[in-house]
PDB file of C-alpha atoms in Angstrom:
ATOM      1  CA  MET A 241       7.393  11.269 -21.251  1.00 80.00           C
ATOM      2  CA  MET A 242       4.724  13.338 -19.546  1.00 91.00           C
ATOM      3  CA  SER A 243       0.562  13.843 -19.384  1.00 93.00           C
ATOM      4  CA  ARG A 244       0.446  17.683 -19.758  1.00 91.00           C
ATOM      5  CA  SER A 245      -2.998  17.129 -18.168  1.00 92.00           C
ATOM      6  CA  ARG A 246      -2.907  14.829 -16.037  1.00 95.00           C
ATOM      7  CA  ARG A 247       0.144  15.608 -14.192  1.00 95.00           C
ATOM      8  CA  LEU A 248       0.868  12.415 -14.672  1.00 96.00           C
ATOM      9  CA  ALA A 249       4.130   9.894 -16.224  1.00 95.00           C
ATOM     10  CA  TYR A 250       2.255   7.844 -19.007  1.00 95.00           C
ATOM     11  CA  LEU A 251       5.399   5.613 -18.657  1.00 95.00           C
ATOM     12  CA  SER A 252       8.950   5.475 -16.757  1.00 95.00           C
ATOM     13  CA  ALA A 253      11.463   3.016 -17.985  1.00 95.00           C
ATOM     14  CA  ALA A 254      14.649   1.960 -16.758  1.00 94.00           C
ATOM     15  CA  ASN A 255      17.006  -0.383 -17.531  1.00 93.00           C
ATOM     16  CA  VAL A 256      17.767  -2.769 -14.528  1.00 91.00           C
ATOM     17  CA  ASP A 257      20.574  -5.060 -14.104  1.00 90.00           C
ATOM     18  CA  VAL A 258      19.733  -7.623 -11.283  1.00 84.00           C
ATOM     19  CA  GLY A 259      22.503  -9.411 -11.146  1.00 82.00           C
ATOM     20  CA  ARG A 260      25.154  -6.228  -9.796  1.00 89.00           C
ATOM     21  CA  GLN A 261      22.664  -5.334  -6.997  1.00 86.00           C
ATOM     22  CA  GLN A 262      23.368  -4.197  -3.879  1.00 90.00           C
ATOM     23  CA  GLU A 263      22.959  -4.598  -0.545  1.00 89.00           C
ATOM     24  CA  ILE A 264      21.557  -1.219   0.400  1.00 89.00           C
ATOM     25  CA  ASN A 265      20.038   0.240   3.203  1.00 88.00           C
ATOM     26  CA  ARG A 266      16.584   2.345   2.586  1.00 86.00           C
ATOM     27  CA  THR A 267      17.787   4.313   4.961  1.00 90.00           C
ATOM     28  CA  GLN A 268      20.874   5.915   3.451  1.00 92.00           C
ATOM     29  CA  LEU A 269      19.398   6.783  -0.084  1.00 93.00           C
ATOM     30  CA  ASN A 270      17.981  10.976  -0.546  1.00 93.00           C
ATOM     31  CA  GLN A 271      14.490   9.852  -0.224  1.00 94.00           C
ATOM     32  CA  THR A 272      13.966  13.697  -0.802  1.00 95.00           C
ATOM     33  CA  TRP A 273      11.242  13.700  -2.719  1.00 96.00           C
ATOM     34  CA  LYS A 274      12.325  16.443  -6.009  1.00 95.00           C
ATOM     35  CA  PHE A 275      10.579  17.922  -9.213  1.00 96.00           C
ATOM     36  CA  GLU A 276      12.271  16.997 -12.342  1.00 92.00           C
ATOM     37  CA  PRO A 277      14.142  20.120 -13.126  1.00 91.00           C
ATOM     38  CA  GLY A 278      13.271  21.344 -16.206  1.00 88.00           C
ATOM     39  CA  LEU A 279       9.428  20.957 -16.290  1.00 91.00           C
ATOM     40  CA  PRO A 280       7.348  23.066 -15.037  1.00 92.00           C
ATOM     41  CA  LYS A 281       6.614  22.059 -11.018  1.00 92.00           C
ATOM     42  CA  GLU A 282       3.129  22.583 -11.900  1.00 90.00           C
ATOM     43  CA  GLN A 283       2.959  20.267 -14.405  1.00 91.00           C
ATOM     44  CA  MET A 284       3.835  17.775 -11.822  1.00 94.00           C
ATOM     45  CA  LEU A 285       2.183  16.799  -8.462  1.00 94.00           C
ATOM     46  CA  GLY A 286       3.978  17.468  -5.406  1.00 94.00           C
ATOM     47  CA  ASP A 287       3.378  16.766  -1.858  1.00 93.00           C
ATOM     48  CA  ALA A 288       0.607  18.895  -1.040  1.00 94.00           C
ATOM     49  CA  TRP A 289      -1.857  16.360  -3.122  1.00 94.00           C
ATOM     50  CA  TYR A 290      -0.857  12.869  -1.052  1.00 94.00           C
ATOM     51  CA  LYS A 291      -0.785  15.090   2.215  1.00 93.00           C
ATOM     52  CA  ALA A 292      -4.179  15.759   2.010  1.00 93.00           C
ATOM     53  CA  SER A 293      -5.184  12.475   1.441  1.00 92.00           C
ATOM     54  CA  LYS A 294      -3.394  11.676   5.648  1.00 89.00           C
ATOM     55  CA  GLN A 295      -1.650   9.098   4.149  1.00 88.00           C
ATOM     56  CA  LYS A 296      -4.531   7.324   2.305  1.00 94.00           C
ATOM     57  CA  LEU A 297      -3.248   8.096  -0.430  1.00 94.00           C
ATOM     58  CA  GLN A 298       0.974   7.813  -1.651  1.00 94.00           C
ATOM     59  CA  ARG A 299       3.447   7.939  -3.404  1.00 95.00           C
ATOM     60  CA  GLY A 300       4.172   5.930  -5.812  1.00 94.00           C
ATOM     61  CA  HIS A 301       7.118   4.665  -7.484  1.00 95.00           C
ATOM     62  CA  LEU A 302       6.689   3.796 -11.143  1.00 96.00           C
ATOM     63  CA  THR A 303      10.288   2.518 -10.990  1.00 95.00           C
ATOM     64  CA  PRO A 304      11.078   1.186  -7.762  1.00 93.00           C
ATOM     65  CA  ALA A 305      14.606   2.055  -5.961  1.00 92.00           C
ATOM     66  CA  ASP A 306      14.791  -1.333  -5.016  1.00 88.00           C
ATOM     67  CA  CYS A 307      15.180  -2.526  -8.308  1.00 87.00           C
ATOM     68  CA  MET A 308      17.633  -0.145  -9.700  1.00 91.00           C
ATOM     69  CA  GLU A 309      20.086  -0.485  -6.641  1.00 91.00           C
ATOM     70  CA  PHE A 310      22.514  -2.298  -9.289  1.00 91.00           C
ATOM     71  CA  GLY A 311      25.980  -0.611  -9.824  1.00 90.00           C
ATOM     72  CA  ALA A 312      29.341  -1.893  -9.868  1.00 90.00           C
ATOM     73  CA  ASP A 313      30.270  -0.934  -6.262  1.00 92.00           C
ATOM     74  CA  LYS A 314      27.271   0.616  -3.659  1.00 92.00           C
ATOM     75  CA  GLU A 315      27.850   4.270  -3.897  1.00 93.00           C
ATOM     76  CA  GLU A 316      26.645   4.151  -7.516  1.00 94.00           C
ATOM     77  CA  ALA A 317      23.666   1.620  -6.759  1.00 93.00           C
ATOM     78  CA  LYS A 318      22.714   4.988  -3.294  1.00 94.00           C
ATOM     79  CA  LYS A 319      22.606   7.453  -6.898  1.00 94.00           C
ATOM     80  CA  ILE A 320      21.331   5.764  -8.633  1.00 94.00           C
ATOM     81  CA  ALA A 321      18.387   4.321  -6.354  1.00 94.00           C
ATOM     82  CA  SER A 322      18.303   8.129  -4.848  1.00 96.00           C
ATOM     83  CA  ASP A 323      17.882   9.197  -8.886  1.00 95.00           C
ATOM     84  CA  THR A 324      14.047   7.153  -8.124  1.00 95.00           C
ATOM     85  CA  PHE A 325      12.704  10.232  -5.816  1.00 96.00           C
ATOM     86  CA  TYR A 326      10.855  12.713  -7.935  1.00 96.00           C
ATOM     87  CA  PHE A 327       7.304  13.077  -8.564  1.00 96.00           C
ATOM     88  CA  SER A 328       8.028  12.945 -12.349  1.00 95.00           C
ATOM     89  CA  ASN A 329       8.469   9.157 -11.434  1.00 96.00           C
ATOM     90  CA  ALA A 330       5.734   9.261  -9.108  1.00 96.00           C
ATOM     91  CA  VAL A 331       1.023   7.657  -9.848  1.00 96.00           C
ATOM     92  CA  PRO A 332      -0.773   8.341  -6.973  1.00 96.00           C
ATOM     93  CA  GLN A 333      -1.218   4.599  -4.760  1.00 95.00           C
ATOM     94  CA  ALA A 334      -4.042   3.259  -2.259  1.00 94.00           C
ATOM     95  CA  ALA A 335      -2.186   2.888   0.290  1.00 92.00           C
ATOM     96  CA  ARG A 336      -2.503  -0.591   0.930  1.00 89.00           C
ATOM     97  CA  MET A 337      -1.112  -1.964  -3.361  1.00 90.00           C
ATOM     98  CA  ASN A 338       1.925   1.166  -3.053  1.00 90.00           C
ATOM     99  CA  GLY A 339       2.921  -1.947  -0.022  1.00 85.00           C
ATOM    100  CA  LYS A 340       1.926  -4.372  -0.357  1.00 87.00           C
ATOM    101  CA  GLU A 341       0.558  -6.242  -3.621  1.00 87.00           C
ATOM    102  CA  TRP A 342       1.913  -3.689  -6.374  1.00 90.00           C
ATOM    103  CA  GLY A 343       5.378  -4.141  -3.706  1.00 87.00           C
ATOM    104  CA  MET A 344       5.110  -7.807  -4.439  1.00 88.00           C
ATOM    105  CA  LEU A 345       4.814  -7.399  -7.804  1.00 88.00           C
ATOM    106  CA  GLU A 346       8.383  -6.324  -7.909  1.00 87.00           C
ATOM    107  CA  GLN A 347       9.814  -7.860  -6.061  1.00 85.00           C
ATOM    108  CA  TYR A 348       8.528 -11.013  -8.154  1.00 85.00           C
ATOM    109  CA  ILE A 349       9.893  -9.244 -11.382  1.00 85.00           C
ATOM    110  CA  GLY A 350      13.068  -8.818  -9.376  1.00 80.00           C
ATOM    111  CA  LYS A 351      13.946 -11.566  -8.276  1.00 79.00           C
ATOM    112  CA  GLU A 352      12.744 -13.683 -11.394  1.00 80.00           C
ATOM    113  CA  GLY A 353      15.294 -11.640 -13.665  1.00 78.00           C
ATOM    114  CA  LEU A 354      18.008 -13.375 -11.711  1.00 76.00           C
ATOM    115  CA  LYS A 355      16.988 -16.076 -13.913  1.00 77.00           C
ATOM    116  CA  SER A 356      17.004 -14.874 -17.109  1.00 71.00           C
ATOM    117  CA  GLY A 357      19.431 -15.324 -20.019  1.00 66.00           C
ATOM    118  CA  ASN A 358      22.027 -12.416 -18.286  1.00 76.00           C
ATOM    119  CA  GLY A 359      20.214 -11.115 -15.689  1.00 81.00           C
ATOM    120  CA  ARG A 360      19.520  -7.730 -17.570  1.00 88.00           C
ATOM    121  CA  LEU A 361      15.477  -6.439 -18.081  1.00 91.00           C
ATOM    122  CA  CYS A 362      13.620  -3.454 -19.160  1.00 94.00           C
ATOM    123  CA  VAL A 363      11.120  -1.772 -17.687  1.00 95.00           C
ATOM    124  CA  PHE A 364       8.379   0.284 -18.513  1.00 96.00           C
ATOM    125  CA  THR A 365       5.289   0.956 -15.876  1.00 97.00           C
ATOM    126  CA  GLY A 366       2.713   3.570 -16.219  1.00 96.00           C
ATOM    127  CA  PRO A 367       0.205   4.141 -15.475  1.00 96.00           C
ATOM    128  CA  VAL A 368      -3.518   3.697 -17.659  1.00 95.00           C
ATOM    129  CA  LEU A 369      -5.062   7.229 -18.219  1.00 95.00           C
ATOM    130  CA  MET A 370      -8.866   6.866 -18.674  1.00 92.00           C
ATOM    131  CA  HIS A 371     -11.061   9.672 -20.082  1.00 91.00           C
ATOM    132  CA  ASP A 372     -13.841   8.636 -16.661  1.00 90.00           C
ATOM    133  CA  ASP A 373     -11.000   7.224 -14.375  1.00 94.00           C
ATOM    134  CA  PRO A 374     -12.839   9.221 -11.227  1.00 94.00           C
ATOM    135  CA  LEU A 375     -11.667  12.692  -9.416  1.00 95.00           C
ATOM    136  CA  TYR A 376     -10.051  12.646  -6.356  1.00 95.00           C
ATOM    137  CA  ARG A 377     -12.077  14.853  -3.360  1.00 93.00           C
ATOM    138  CA  GLU A 378      -9.176  17.019  -2.613  1.00 93.00           C
ATOM    139  CA  ARG A 379      -8.669  20.423  -4.073  1.00 92.00           C
ATOM    140  CA  ILE A 380      -5.168  21.561  -3.992  1.00 90.00           C
ATOM    141  CA  GLU A 381      -5.966  25.762  -4.892  1.00 84.00           C
ATOM    142  CA  GLY A 382      -9.198  24.554  -6.020  1.00 88.00           C
ATOM    143  CA  GLN A 383      -7.975  22.151  -8.563  1.00 91.00           C
ATOM    144  CA  THR A 384      -9.195  18.985  -9.300  1.00 92.00           C
ATOM    145  CA  LEU A 385      -7.034  16.190 -10.509  1.00 94.00           C
ATOM    146  CA  GLN A 386      -8.055  12.870 -11.480  1.00 95.00           C
ATOM    147  CA  LEU A 387      -6.846   9.226  -9.633  1.00 96.00           C
ATOM    148  CA  PRO A 388      -6.434   6.117 -12.236  1.00 96.00           C
ATOM    149  CA  ARG A 389      -7.502   2.822 -11.721  1.00 94.00           C
ATOM    150  CA  TYR A 390      -5.119   1.400 -12.503  1.00 94.00           C
ATOM    151  CA  LEU A 391      -1.039   0.519 -13.340  1.00 94.00           C
ATOM    152  CA  TRP A 392       0.879  -2.189 -15.975  1.00 95.00           C
ATOM    153  CA  LYS A 393       4.057  -3.087 -16.440  1.00 95.00           C
ATOM    154  CA  VAL A 394       5.874  -5.097 -19.714  1.00 94.00           C
ATOM    155  CA  VAL A 395       9.277  -6.222 -18.396  1.00 92.00           C
ATOM    156  CA  PHE A 396      10.831  -7.281 -21.486  1.00 93.00           C
ATOM    157  CA  TYR A 397      14.112  -9.876 -21.181  1.00 89.00           C
ATOM    158  CA  ARG A 398      16.354 -12.537 -22.706  1.00 87.00           C
ATOM    159  CA  ASN A 399      15.954 -16.204 -21.641  1.00 83.00           C
ATOM    160  CA  ARG A 400      18.144 -18.888 -21.465  1.00 78.00           C
ATOM    161  CA  GLY A 401      17.920 -19.283 -25.310  1.00 83.00           C
ATOM    162  CA  ASN A 402      18.512 -15.672 -25.485  1.00 86.00           C
ATOM    163  CA  VAL A 403      15.766 -14.662 -27.280  1.00 88.00           C
ATOM    164  CA  LEU A 404      14.485 -11.034 -26.558  1.00 90.00           C
ATOM    165  CA  CYS A 405      10.800 -11.969 -24.351  1.00 89.00           C
ATOM    166  CA  ARG A 406       7.947  -9.721 -23.484  1.00 91.00           C
ATOM    167  CA  ILE A 407       5.524  -9.801 -20.426  1.00 90.00           C
ATOM    168  CA  ALA A 408       2.916  -7.775 -18.709  1.00 91.00           C
ATOM    169  CA  PHE A 409       1.233  -7.195 -15.670  1.00 91.00           C
ATOM    170  CA  ILE A 410      -1.924  -5.214 -15.053  1.00 92.00           C
ATOM    171  CA  MET A 411      -3.039  -4.118 -11.326  1.00 92.00           C
ATOM    172  CA  GLY A 412      -6.343  -2.474 -10.618  1.00 92.00           C
ATOM    173  CA  GLN A 413      -6.761  -0.088  -6.953  1.00 93.00           C
ATOM    174  CA  GLY A 414     -10.287   1.263  -8.400  1.00 92.00           C
ATOM    175  CA  LYS A 415     -12.074  -0.648  -4.983  1.00 91.00           C
ATOM    176  CA  GLN A 416      -9.756   0.583  -2.897  1.00 93.00           C
ATOM    177  CA  LEU A 417      -9.746   4.607  -3.649  1.00 94.00           C
ATOM    178  CA  GLU A 418     -14.042   3.541  -3.287  1.00 93.00           C
ATOM    179  CA  ALA A 419     -13.762   2.390  -0.455  1.00 93.00           C
ATOM    180  CA  LEU A 420     -10.951   4.809   1.621  1.00 93.00           C
ATOM    181  CA  GLU A 421     -13.087   7.416   0.194  1.00 93.00           C
ATOM    182  CA  LEU A 422     -11.349   8.916  -1.968  1.00 95.00           C
ATOM    183  CA  VAL A 423     -12.877   9.252  -4.602  1.00 93.00           C
ATOM    184  CA  GLU A 424     -16.124  10.602  -5.351  1.00 88.00           C
ATOM    185  CA  GLU A 425     -18.246   9.630  -7.078  1.00 73.00           C
ATOM    186  CA  LYS A 426     -18.433   5.924  -7.774  1.00 63.00           C
ATOM    187  CA  VAL A 427     -15.810   3.876  -9.716  1.00 60.00           C
ATOM    188  CA  LEU A 428     -17.404   2.520 -12.195  1.00 55.00           C
ATOM    189  CA  GLU A 429     -16.994  -1.042 -13.943  1.00 51.00           C
ATOM    190  CA  ARG A 430     -15.699  -0.366 -17.734  1.00 51.00           C
ATOM    191  CA  PHE A 431     -16.627  -2.560 -19.988  1.00 43.00           C
ATOM    192  CA  VAL A 432     -16.184  -2.718 -24.508  1.00 40.00           C
ATOM    193  CA  PRO A 433     -19.186  -3.926 -26.530  1.00 39.00           C
ATOM    194  CA  ALA A 434     -20.547  -6.553 -26.511  1.00 36.00           C
ATOM    195  CA  ALA A 435     -19.817  -7.834 -30.461  1.00 32.00           C
ATOM    196  CA  GLU A 436     -15.821  -6.562 -28.731  1.00 35.00           C
ATOM    197  CA  LEU A 437     -16.095 -10.073 -26.887  1.00 28.00           C
ATOM    198  CA  PRO A 438     -14.811 -12.833 -28.403  1.00 23.00           C
ATOM    199  CA  PHE A 439     -15.981 -16.208 -26.550  1.00 19.00           C
ATOM    200  CA  ALA A 440     -13.716 -16.626 -23.105  1.00 27.00           C
ATOM    201  CA  ASP A 441     -13.782 -18.181 -20.024  1.00 28.00           C
ATOM    202  CA  LEU A 442     -12.131 -16.636 -16.938  1.00 26.00           C
ATOM    203  CA  GLY A 443     -11.705 -19.145 -15.170  1.00 30.00           C
ATOM    204  CA  LYS A 444     -11.369 -19.331 -11.553  1.00 29.00           C
ATOM    205  CA  GLN A 445      -8.009 -17.866 -11.223  1.00 27.00           C
ATOM    206  CA  LYS A 446      -7.202 -14.378 -10.478  1.00 37.00           C
ATOM    207  CA  THR A 447      -3.546 -13.254 -11.772  1.00 53.00           C
ATOM    208  CA  TYR A 448      -2.296  -9.953 -12.814  1.00 78.00           C
ATOM    209  CA  GLN A 449      -1.127 -11.266 -16.365  1.00 80.00           C
ATOM    210  CA  ILE A 450      -2.685  -9.070 -19.616  1.00 84.00           C
ATOM    211  CA  ASN A 451      -1.701 -10.067 -23.602  1.00 86.00           C
ATOM    212  CA  VAL A 452       0.739  -6.784 -24.505  1.00 90.00           C
ATOM    213  CA  LYS A 453      -1.241  -6.114 -27.868  1.00 89.00           C
ATOM    214  CA  MET A 454      -4.427  -5.701 -25.311  1.00 87.00           C
ATOM    215  CA  LEU A 455      -2.530  -3.384 -23.058  1.00 89.00           C
ATOM    216  CA  GLU A 456      -0.779  -1.187 -25.746  1.00 91.00           C
ATOM    217  CA  LYS A 457      -4.515  -1.085 -26.833  1.00 89.00           C
ATOM    218  CA  LEU A 458      -5.918   0.274 -23.268  1.00 89.00           C
ATOM    219  CA  ILE A 459      -2.912   2.882 -22.931  1.00 91.00           C
ATOM    220  CA  LYS A 460      -2.648   3.829 -26.922  1.00 90.00           C
ATOM    221  CA  MET A 461       1.050   2.553 -27.018  1.00 91.00           C
ATOM    222  CA  LYS A 462       3.633   0.463 -28.971  1.00 92.00           C
ATOM    223  CA  PHE A 463       6.350  -1.556 -27.261  1.00 92.00           C
ATOM    224  CA  PRO A 464       9.077  -2.886 -28.961  1.00 90.00           C
ATOM    225  CA  ALA A 465       8.122  -6.498 -31.394  1.00 89.00           C
ATOM    226  CA  ALA A 466       9.860  -9.354 -28.925  1.00 89.00           C
ATOM    227  CA  VAL A 467       8.020 -12.877 -28.025  1.00 83.00           C
ATOM    228  CA  ASP A 468       5.354 -12.843 -26.298  1.00 86.00           C
ATOM    229  CA  THR A 469       6.010 -15.527 -23.500  1.00 78.00           C
ATOM    230  CA  PHE A 470       2.205 -15.253 -21.892  1.00 77.00           C
ATOM    231  CA  LYS A 471      -1.819 -15.453 -23.867  1.00 74.00           C
ATOM    232  CA  ASN A 472      -4.804 -15.539 -23.419  1.00 70.00           C
ATOM    233  CA  LYS A 473      -8.153 -14.907 -25.519  1.00 69.00           C
ATOM    234  CA  ILE A 474     -10.031 -12.789 -21.633  1.00 70.00           C
ATOM    235  CA  PRO A 475     -12.479 -10.282 -22.602  1.00 67.00           C
ATOM    236  CA  GLN A 476     -10.194  -6.777 -21.735  1.00 71.00           C
ATOM    237  CA  ALA A 477     -14.231  -6.228 -19.770  1.00 68.00           C
ATOM    238  CA  LEU A 478     -13.678  -8.929 -17.772  1.00 66.00           C
ATOM    239  CA  LEU A 479      -9.582  -8.995 -17.793  1.00 69.00           C
ATOM    240  CA  LEU A 480     -10.181  -5.142 -15.661  1.00 74.00           C
ATOM    241  CA  GLU A 481     -12.286  -7.037 -13.792  1.00 75.00           C
ATOM    242  CA  ALA A 482     -10.283  -9.568 -12.203  1.00 69.00           C
ATOM    243  CA  VAL A 483      -6.956  -7.290 -12.119  1.00 73.00           C
ATOM    244  CA  GLU A 484      -8.879  -5.113  -9.082  1.00 75.00           C
ATOM    245  CA  THR A 485      -7.663  -6.538  -5.585  1.00 61.00           C
ATOM    246  CA  GLU A 486     -10.364  -7.939  -2.816  1.00 52.00           C
ATOM    247  CA  MET A 487     -11.700  -6.179  -0.799  1.00 48.00           C
ATOM    248  CA  GLU A 488     -12.434  -7.220   3.219  1.00 46.00           C
ATOM    249  CA  SER A 489     -13.915  -5.819   5.601  1.00 38.00           C
ATOM    250  CA  VAL A 490     -12.685  -4.624   8.911  1.00 35.00           C
ATOM    251  CA  HIS A 491     -13.078  -2.542  12.216  1.00 36.00           C
ATOM    252  CA  THR A 492     -11.273   0.820  13.039  1.00 36.00           C
ATOM    253  CA  ARG A 493     -12.154   2.772  15.306  1.00 36.00           C
ATOM    254  CA  GLY A 494     -15.522   1.375  15.599  1.00 35.00           C
ATOM    255  CA  VAL A 495     -16.058   3.029  12.007  1.00 37.00           C
ATOM    256  CA  LEU A 496     -17.066  -0.146   9.326  1.00 35.00           C
ATOM    257  CA  LEU A 497     -14.711  -0.221   6.330  1.00 34.00           C
ATOM    258  CA  ARG A 498     -13.342  -2.311   3.356  1.00 38.00           C
ATOM    259  CA  MET A 499      -9.637  -2.299   2.588  1.00 36.00           C
ATOM    260  CA  PRO A 500      -8.187  -4.577   0.684  1.00 39.00           C
ATOM    261  CA  LYS A 501      -6.888  -8.630   1.271  1.00 40.00           C
ATOM    262  CA  ARG A 502      -3.859  -9.504   0.797  1.00 36.00           C
ATOM    263  CA  GLN A 503      -3.215 -11.248  -2.608  1.00 38.00           C
ATOM    264  CA  ARG A 504      -1.099 -14.005  -2.880  1.00 40.00           C
ATOM    265  CA  PHE A 505       1.649 -13.956  -4.908  1.00 36.00           C
ATOM    266  CA  GLU A 506       2.341 -18.107  -5.814  1.00 35.00           C
ATOM    267  CA  LYS A 507       4.505 -19.434  -8.250  1.00 39.00           C
ATOM    268  CA  LYS A 508       2.070 -21.587 -10.011  1.00 35.00           C
ATOM    269  CA  MET A 509      -0.157 -17.669 -10.920  1.00 35.00           C
ATOM    270  CA  PHE A 510       2.864 -17.066 -12.917  1.00 37.00           C
ATOM    271  CA  ARG A 511       4.481 -20.302 -14.124  1.00 39.00           C
ATOM    272  CA  MET A 512       2.836 -19.118 -17.812  1.00 36.00           C
ATOM    273  CA  SER A 513       5.097 -15.867 -17.622  1.00 40.00           C
ATOM    274  CA  GLY A 514       8.538 -17.286 -19.159  1.00 40.00           C
ATOM    275  CA  LEU A 515      10.572 -15.177 -16.167  1.00 41.00           C
ATOM    276  CA  VAL A 516      10.570 -19.776 -14.439  1.00 37.00           C
ATOM    277  CA  LEU A 517      11.692 -20.990 -16.922  1.00 30.00           C
TER     278      LEU A 517
END
């Protein structure tokens, strides 16, 4: 599902069979990024948009290659994983988020999938496309581009009682985009009207979990019914602030930059997800 105006996918969906995962070296995959056959090239973001940032902005997989390295044998697994290298399966990500925080979340989901009833997951991934997303500083042939501030995942799985369950995650990169000077204007904090905010205490612990129903409202999509294994009453505005990756000051080549801290994905932060049984 592609957004013509944003040239990005609304979502990417994948059935993952963790139990048939194969040990594959990444260098064995065909990692050449390609345009999706049957879609006009101008409706997708090609390499030029990423190269213009000098590695600060990267092609972040929606459905990651690592999670798709499964099959009856290694050859089948390599083919399945290589098929993730399409521009339609990529979203602009700040380099650190793509290589660290988001990747760690993907690894966590794959590992915990082994603890589910049958090792099979159905994973939906996409960007939150907001009308006021910030503008990318670079222009390609006079065209502009809005960079998404949030990415999300919804995971469907069966628990050991064979009950279909679902859990959702969301992560923000707005502060990173701003710190790397990739966007033109300051990233705005988002708030919902006060009348819509129920009384809630955010608490000290920041996780990347989100109620599926809240995510559905945010991205204006509906997912199949299942048992929600994570619920909270955190207002949307507070949640979106909480999932932003934190920043720290570092010096590089004599210039002070604001870079994200490495997030610690401790198991206790995910106990409520229902994947840890």
